[in-house]
PDB file of C-alpha atoms in Angstrom:
ATOM      1  CA  UNK B 102     110.835  44.650  65.249  1.00 51.00           C
ATOM      2  CA  UNK B 103     108.419  47.381  66.128  1.00 61.00           C
ATOM      3  CA  UNK B 104     104.924  46.585  67.269  1.00 58.00           C
ATOM      4  CA  UNK B 105     102.342  48.602  65.422  1.00 60.00           C
ATOM      5  CA  UNK B 106      99.342  49.661  67.498  1.00 57.00           C
ATOM      6  CA  UNK B 107      96.050  50.955  66.180  1.00 60.00           C
ATOM      7  CA  UNK B 108      95.717  54.739  66.189  1.00 58.00           C
ATOM      8  CA  UNK B 109      94.412  56.076  69.485  1.00 64.00           C
ATOM      9  CA  UNK B 110      95.478  53.060  71.564  1.00 71.00           C
ATOM     10  CA  UNK B 111      98.250  54.997  73.343  1.00 64.00           C
ATOM     11  CA  UNK B 112      95.943  57.885  74.142  1.00 73.00           C
ATOM     12  CA  UNK B 113      93.313  55.508  75.504  1.00 73.00           C
ATOM     13  CA  UNK B 114      95.904  53.740  77.669  1.00 74.00           C
ATOM     14  CA  UNK B 115      97.061  57.102  79.050  1.00 74.00           C
ATOM     15  CA  UNK B 116      93.480  58.132  79.812  1.00 79.00           C
ATOM     16  CA  UNK B 117      92.831  54.852  81.610  1.00 80.00           C
ATOM     17  CA  UNK B 118      96.039  55.284  83.634  1.00 73.00           C
ATOM     18  CA  UNK B 119      95.059  58.871  84.559  1.00 73.00           C
ATOM     19  CA  UNK B 120      91.670  57.645  85.797  1.00 80.00           C
ATOM     20  CA  UNK B 121      93.398  54.903  87.800  1.00 78.00           C
ATOM     21  CA  UNK B 122      95.810  57.400  89.386  1.00 73.00           C
ATOM     22  CA  UNK B 123      93.008  59.865  90.230  1.00 77.00           C
ATOM     23  CA  UNK B 124      91.128  57.027  91.921  1.00 78.00           C
ATOM     24  CA  UNK B 125      94.197  55.999  93.905  1.00 73.00           C
ATOM     25  CA  UNK B 126      94.886  59.596  94.994  1.00 73.00           C
ATOM     26  CA  UNK B 127      91.250  60.010  96.002  1.00 73.00           C
ATOM     27  CA  UNK B 128      91.367  56.814  98.064  1.00 75.00           C
ATOM     28  CA  UNK B 129      94.562  57.832  99.841  1.00 70.00           C
ATOM     29  CA  UNK B 130      93.223  61.333 100.556  1.00 72.00           C
ATOM     30  CA  UNK B 131      90.024  59.826 101.969  1.00 73.00           C
ATOM     31  CA  UNK B 132      92.113  57.505 104.121  1.00 73.00           C
ATOM     32  CA  UNK B 133      94.148  60.462 105.391  1.00 70.00           C
ATOM     33  CA  UNK B 134      91.038  62.541 106.046  1.00 73.00           C
ATOM     34  CA  UNK B 135      88.537  59.996 107.371  1.00 89.00           C
ATOM     35  CA  UNK B 136      89.474  60.416 111.014  1.00 92.00           C
ATOM     36  CA  UNK B 137      89.104  64.204 110.816  1.00 94.00           C
ATOM     37  CA  UNK B 138      85.705  63.792 109.154  1.00 92.00           C
ATOM     38  CA  UNK B 139      84.654  61.319 111.846  1.00 94.00           C
ATOM     39  CA  UNK B 140      85.676  63.716 114.608  1.00 96.00           C
ATOM     40  CA  UNK B 141      83.760  66.638 113.123  1.00 95.00           C
ATOM     41  CA  UNK B 142      80.706  64.513 112.425  1.00 93.00           C
ATOM     42  CA  UNK B 143      80.411  62.203 115.440  1.00 94.00           C
ATOM     43  CA  UNK B 144      81.143  64.880 118.015  1.00 96.00           C
ATOM     44  CA  UNK B 145      78.444  67.156 116.640  1.00 96.00           C
ATOM     45  CA  UNK B 146      75.306  65.094 116.937  1.00 91.00           C
ATOM     46  CA  UNK B 147      75.737  64.455 120.602  1.00 96.00           C
ATOM     47  CA  UNK B 148      73.607  65.709 123.479  1.00 97.00           C
ATOM     48  CA  UNK B 149      76.691  66.310 125.636  1.00 98.00           C
ATOM     49  CA  UNK B 150      78.125  68.629 122.976  1.00 98.00           C
ATOM     50  CA  UNK B 151      74.834  70.535 122.827  1.00 98.00           C
ATOM     51  CA  UNK B 152      75.055  70.890 126.605  1.00 98.00           C
ATOM     52  CA  UNK B 153      78.657  72.086 126.356  1.00 98.00           C
ATOM     53  CA  UNK B 154      77.695  74.806 123.873  1.00 98.00           C
ATOM     54  CA  UNK B 155      74.999  75.936 126.319  1.00 97.00           C
ATOM     55  CA  UNK B 156      76.963  75.646 129.589  1.00 98.00           C
ATOM     56  CA  UNK B 157      80.594  75.928 128.419  1.00 97.00           C
ATOM     57  CA  UNK B 158      82.097  73.630 131.035  1.00 98.00           C
ATOM     58  CA  UNK B 159      85.900  73.781 130.568  1.00 96.00           C
ATOM     59  CA  UNK B 160      86.455  70.529 132.508  1.00 97.00           C
ATOM     60  CA  UNK B 161      84.135  68.652 130.122  1.00 98.00           C
ATOM     61  CA  UNK B 162      85.884  70.224 127.139  1.00 98.00           C
ATOM     62  CA  UNK B 163      89.350  69.277 128.397  1.00 96.00           C
ATOM     63  CA  UNK B 164      88.274  65.692 129.005  1.00 97.00           C
ATOM     64  CA  UNK B 165      86.367  65.229 125.744  1.00 97.00           C
ATOM     65  CA  UNK B 166      87.547  67.743 123.163  1.00 98.00           C
ATOM     66  CA  UNK B 167      91.207  68.248 124.018  1.00 97.00           C
ATOM     67  CA  UNK B 168      91.671  64.481 124.316  1.00 96.00           C
ATOM     68  CA  UNK B 169      90.131  63.984 120.860  1.00 97.00           C
ATOM     69  CA  UNK B 170      92.924  65.913 119.151  1.00 97.00           C
ATOM     70  CA  UNK B 171      95.493  63.132 119.526  1.00 95.00           C
ATOM     71  CA  UNK B 172      92.964  60.350 118.954  1.00 95.00           C
ATOM     72  CA  UNK B 173      91.908  61.804 115.592  1.00 96.00           C
ATOM     73  CA  UNK B 174      95.281  63.297 114.540  1.00 94.00           C
ATOM     74  CA  UNK B 175      93.961  66.867 114.609  1.00 97.00           C
ATOM     75  CA  UNK B 176      96.073  69.827 115.605  1.00 97.00           C
ATOM     76  CA  UNK B 177      93.325  72.279 116.547  1.00 98.00           C
ATOM     77  CA  UNK B 178      89.620  72.580 117.185  1.00 98.00           C
ATOM     78  CA  UNK B 179      87.246  75.425 117.758  1.00 98.00           C
ATOM     79  CA  UNK B 180      83.701  75.480 119.105  1.00 98.00           C
ATOM     80  CA  UNK B 181      81.360  78.280 118.119  1.00 97.00           C
ATOM     81  CA  UNK B 182      77.924  79.257 119.369  1.00 97.00           C
ATOM     82  CA  UNK B 183      74.926  79.369 117.033  1.00 95.00           C
ATOM     83  CA  UNK B 184      75.894  82.876 115.845  1.00 94.00           C
ATOM     84  CA  UNK B 185      79.514  81.826 115.106  1.00 95.00           C
ATOM     85  CA  UNK B 186      80.970  83.450 118.206  1.00 96.00           C
ATOM     86  CA  UNK B 187      83.999  81.401 119.267  1.00 97.00           C
ATOM     87  CA  UNK B 188      83.506  79.863 122.715  1.00 97.00           C
ATOM     88  CA  UNK B 189      86.311  77.308 122.962  1.00 98.00           C
ATOM     89  CA  UNK B 190      89.701  76.582 121.385  1.00 98.00           C
ATOM     90  CA  UNK B 191      92.041  73.629 121.861  1.00 98.00           C
ATOM     91  CA  UNK B 192      95.352  72.859 120.196  1.00 98.00           C
ATOM     92  CA  UNK B 193      97.580  69.811 120.206  1.00 97.00           C
ATOM     93  CA  UNK B 194     100.911  69.891 122.009  1.00 96.00           C
ATOM     94  CA  UNK B 195     103.349  72.128 120.159  1.00 95.00           C
ATOM     95  CA  UNK B 196     100.595  73.689 118.058  1.00 95.00           C
ATOM     96  CA  UNK B 197      99.461  76.633 120.203  1.00 96.00           C
ATOM     97  CA  UNK B 198     100.210  78.984 117.295  1.00 95.00           C
ATOM     98  CA  UNK B 199      97.329  77.374 115.372  1.00 96.00           C
ATOM     99  CA  UNK B 200      94.737  78.759 117.814  1.00 96.00           C
ATOM    100  CA  UNK B 201      94.867  82.023 115.876  1.00 96.00           C
ATOM    101  CA  UNK B 202      94.007  80.229 112.626  1.00 96.00           C
ATOM    102  CA  UNK B 203      90.345  79.799 113.574  1.00 96.00           C
ATOM    103  CA  UNK B 204      88.074  80.264 110.576  1.00 95.00           C
ATOM    104  CA  UNK B 205      86.114  83.505 110.738  1.00 94.00           C
ATOM    105  CA  UNK B 206      82.351  83.678 111.096  1.00 93.00           C
ATOM    106  CA  UNK B 207      82.138  84.947 107.505  1.00 92.00           C
ATOM    107  CA  UNK B 208      84.029  81.904 106.197  1.00 93.00           C
ATOM    108  CA  UNK B 209      81.956  79.483 108.249  1.00 92.00           C
ATOM    109  CA  UNK B 210      78.662  81.009 107.134  1.00 90.00           C
ATOM    110  CA  UNK B 211      79.519  80.323 103.502  1.00 90.00           C
ATOM    111  CA  UNK B 212      81.497  77.079 103.816  1.00 87.00           C
ATOM    112  CA  UNK B 213      78.753  74.722 104.996  1.00 82.00           C
ATOM    113  CA  UNK B 214      76.272  72.728 102.992  1.00 77.00           C
ATOM    114  CA  UNK B 215      72.566  72.204 103.678  1.00 69.00           C
ATOM    115  CA  UNK B 216      73.410  69.754 106.481  1.00 72.00           C
ATOM    116  CA  UNK B 217      75.823  72.265 108.073  1.00 83.00           C
ATOM    117  CA  UNK B 218      78.915  70.255 107.086  1.00 88.00           C
ATOM    118  CA  UNK B 219      82.018  71.923 105.668  1.00 92.00           C
ATOM    119  CA  UNK B 220      85.405  70.856 104.332  1.00 90.00           C
ATOM    120  CA  UNK B 221      88.048  73.220 102.995  1.00 91.00           C
ATOM    121  CA  UNK B 222      91.759  74.050 103.019  1.00 90.00           C
ATOM    122  CA  UNK B 223      93.374  77.403 103.770  1.00 92.00           C
ATOM    123  CA  UNK B 224      96.953  78.632 103.967  1.00 92.00           C
ATOM    124  CA  UNK B 225      98.219  79.076 107.556  1.00 92.00           C
ATOM    125  CA  UNK B 226     101.559  79.620 109.242  1.00 87.00           C
ATOM    126  CA  UNK B 227     103.646  76.524 108.555  1.00 86.00           C
ATOM    127  CA  UNK B 228     101.658  75.108 105.649  1.00 89.00           C
ATOM    128  CA  UNK B 229      97.993  74.623 104.851  1.00 92.00           C
ATOM    129  CA  UNK B 230      95.233  73.633 107.227  1.00 94.00           C
ATOM    130  CA  UNK B 231      92.492  71.194 106.360  1.00 94.00           C
ATOM    131  CA  UNK B 232      89.293  72.261 108.101  1.00 96.00           C
ATOM    132  CA  UNK B 233      86.259  70.085 108.756  1.00 95.00           C
ATOM    133  CA  UNK B 234      83.227  71.597 110.402  1.00 95.00           C
ATOM    134  CA  UNK B 235      79.734  70.615 111.393  1.00 95.00           C
ATOM    135  CA  UNK B 236      76.718  72.063 113.150  1.00 95.00           C
ATOM    136  CA  UNK B 237      76.078  70.803 116.675  1.00 96.00           C
ATOM    137  CA  UNK B 238      72.767  68.938 116.957  1.00 96.00           C
ATOM    138  CA  UNK B 239      71.059  66.698 119.530  1.00 97.00           C
ATOM    139  CA  UNK B 240      71.850  62.978 119.342  1.00 95.00           C
ATOM    140  CA  UNK B 241      68.387  62.205 117.962  1.00 95.00           C
ATOM    141  CA  UNK B 242      68.989  64.482 114.947  1.00 93.00           C
ATOM    142  CA  UNK B 243      71.493  62.396 112.950  1.00 84.00           C
ATOM    143  CA  UNK B 244      70.131  63.889 109.725  1.00 87.00           C
ATOM    144  CA  UNK B 245      70.881  67.407 111.040  1.00 88.00           C
ATOM    145  CA  UNK B 246      67.477  68.816 110.203  1.00 90.00           C
ATOM    146  CA  UNK B 247      67.190  71.117 113.231  1.00 91.00           C
ATOM    147  CA  UNK B 248      68.881  74.495 113.491  1.00 92.00           C
ATOM    148  CA  UNK B 249      72.465  74.009 114.771  1.00 94.00           C
ATOM    149  CA  UNK B 250      72.993  74.839 118.449  1.00 96.00           C
ATOM    150  CA  UNK B 251      76.611  75.656 117.683  1.00 96.00           C
ATOM    151  CA  UNK B 252      79.472  74.574 115.439  1.00 96.00           C
ATOM    152  CA  UNK B 253      82.590  72.463 115.802  1.00 97.00           C
ATOM    153  CA  UNK B 254      85.531  73.015 113.454  1.00 97.00           C
ATOM    154  CA  UNK B 255      88.591  70.777 113.553  1.00 98.00           C
ATOM    155  CA  UNK B 256      91.873  71.366 111.789  1.00 97.00           C
ATOM    156  CA  UNK B 257      94.802  69.357 110.569  1.00 95.00           C
ATOM    157  CA  UNK B 258      98.039  71.016 109.510  1.00 94.00           C
ATOM    158  CA  UNK B 259      99.372  69.871 106.155  1.00 91.00           C
ATOM    159  CA  UNK B 260     102.997  70.817 106.708  1.00 89.00           C
ATOM    160  CA  UNK B 261     105.992  69.614 104.641  1.00 90.00           C
ATOM    161  CA  UNK B 262     106.343  66.462 106.781  1.00 90.00           C
ATOM    162  CA  UNK B 263     102.711  65.427 106.230  1.00 87.00           C
ATOM    163  CA  UNK B 264     102.950  66.156 102.503  1.00 88.00           C
ATOM    164  CA  UNK B 265     106.127  64.066 102.291  1.00 90.00           C
ATOM    165  CA  UNK B 266     104.377  61.162 104.053  1.00 87.00           C
ATOM    166  CA  UNK B 267     101.465  61.429 101.625  1.00 85.00           C
ATOM    167  CA  UNK B 268     103.922  61.481  98.738  1.00 86.00           C
ATOM    168  CA  UNK B 269     105.548  58.300 100.009  1.00 87.00           C
ATOM    169  CA  UNK B 270     102.131  56.622 100.240  1.00 81.00           C
ATOM    170  CA  UNK B 271     101.443  57.617  96.634  1.00 80.00           C
ATOM    171  CA  UNK B 272     104.937  56.945  95.334  1.00 82.00           C
ATOM    172  CA  UNK B 273     105.113  60.540  94.169  1.00 82.00           C
ATOM    173  CA  UNK B 274     105.730  64.069  95.353  1.00 85.00           C
ATOM    174  CA  UNK B 275     102.833  66.112  96.703  1.00 83.00           C
ATOM    175  CA  UNK B 276     102.251  69.808  97.119  1.00 83.00           C
ATOM    176  CA  UNK B 277      99.229  71.969  97.773  1.00 81.00           C
ATOM    177  CA  UNK B 278      98.555  74.780  95.322  1.00 80.00           C
ATOM    178  CA  UNK B 279      95.717  77.321  95.247  1.00 73.00           C
ATOM    179  CA  UNK B 280      92.727  76.240  93.183  1.00 69.00           C
TER     180      UNK B 280
END
């Protein structure tokens, strides 16, 4: 006994399922990326970060920036001056090779939006790196209306292990492919 369905019902059900899956993938990706976004945002409207860009105190950076890598599950971070000259680099334990993956000034100049926030992926040794960046502003400038005093870029390596973990969370297999 076959059930007869009105024409188009199967296609509509497939479309609804595709929308549901896209929403689930988006939610999981946001969950995986929220801490990186928080690091790049919260650490860049902070008077102490403005002072670091000006004075470049390595002890302050080690205490505040290097320590943030593990807290926010980032593997690398770079601080740039207002002209995109790199002034500081930190990498997580076992990730020293990622120091060389710093985004270039040319990439950073074009990657940000009007609020000086950027988010992009790029191929690197060992996988792909997710980059989040933001202009450094005084604490009082949460809306980022002033000219950035510098830039912070943080990176997370999307290696096969991370992709496998994401796949398990989605009940699927995951890979990164060029857009």
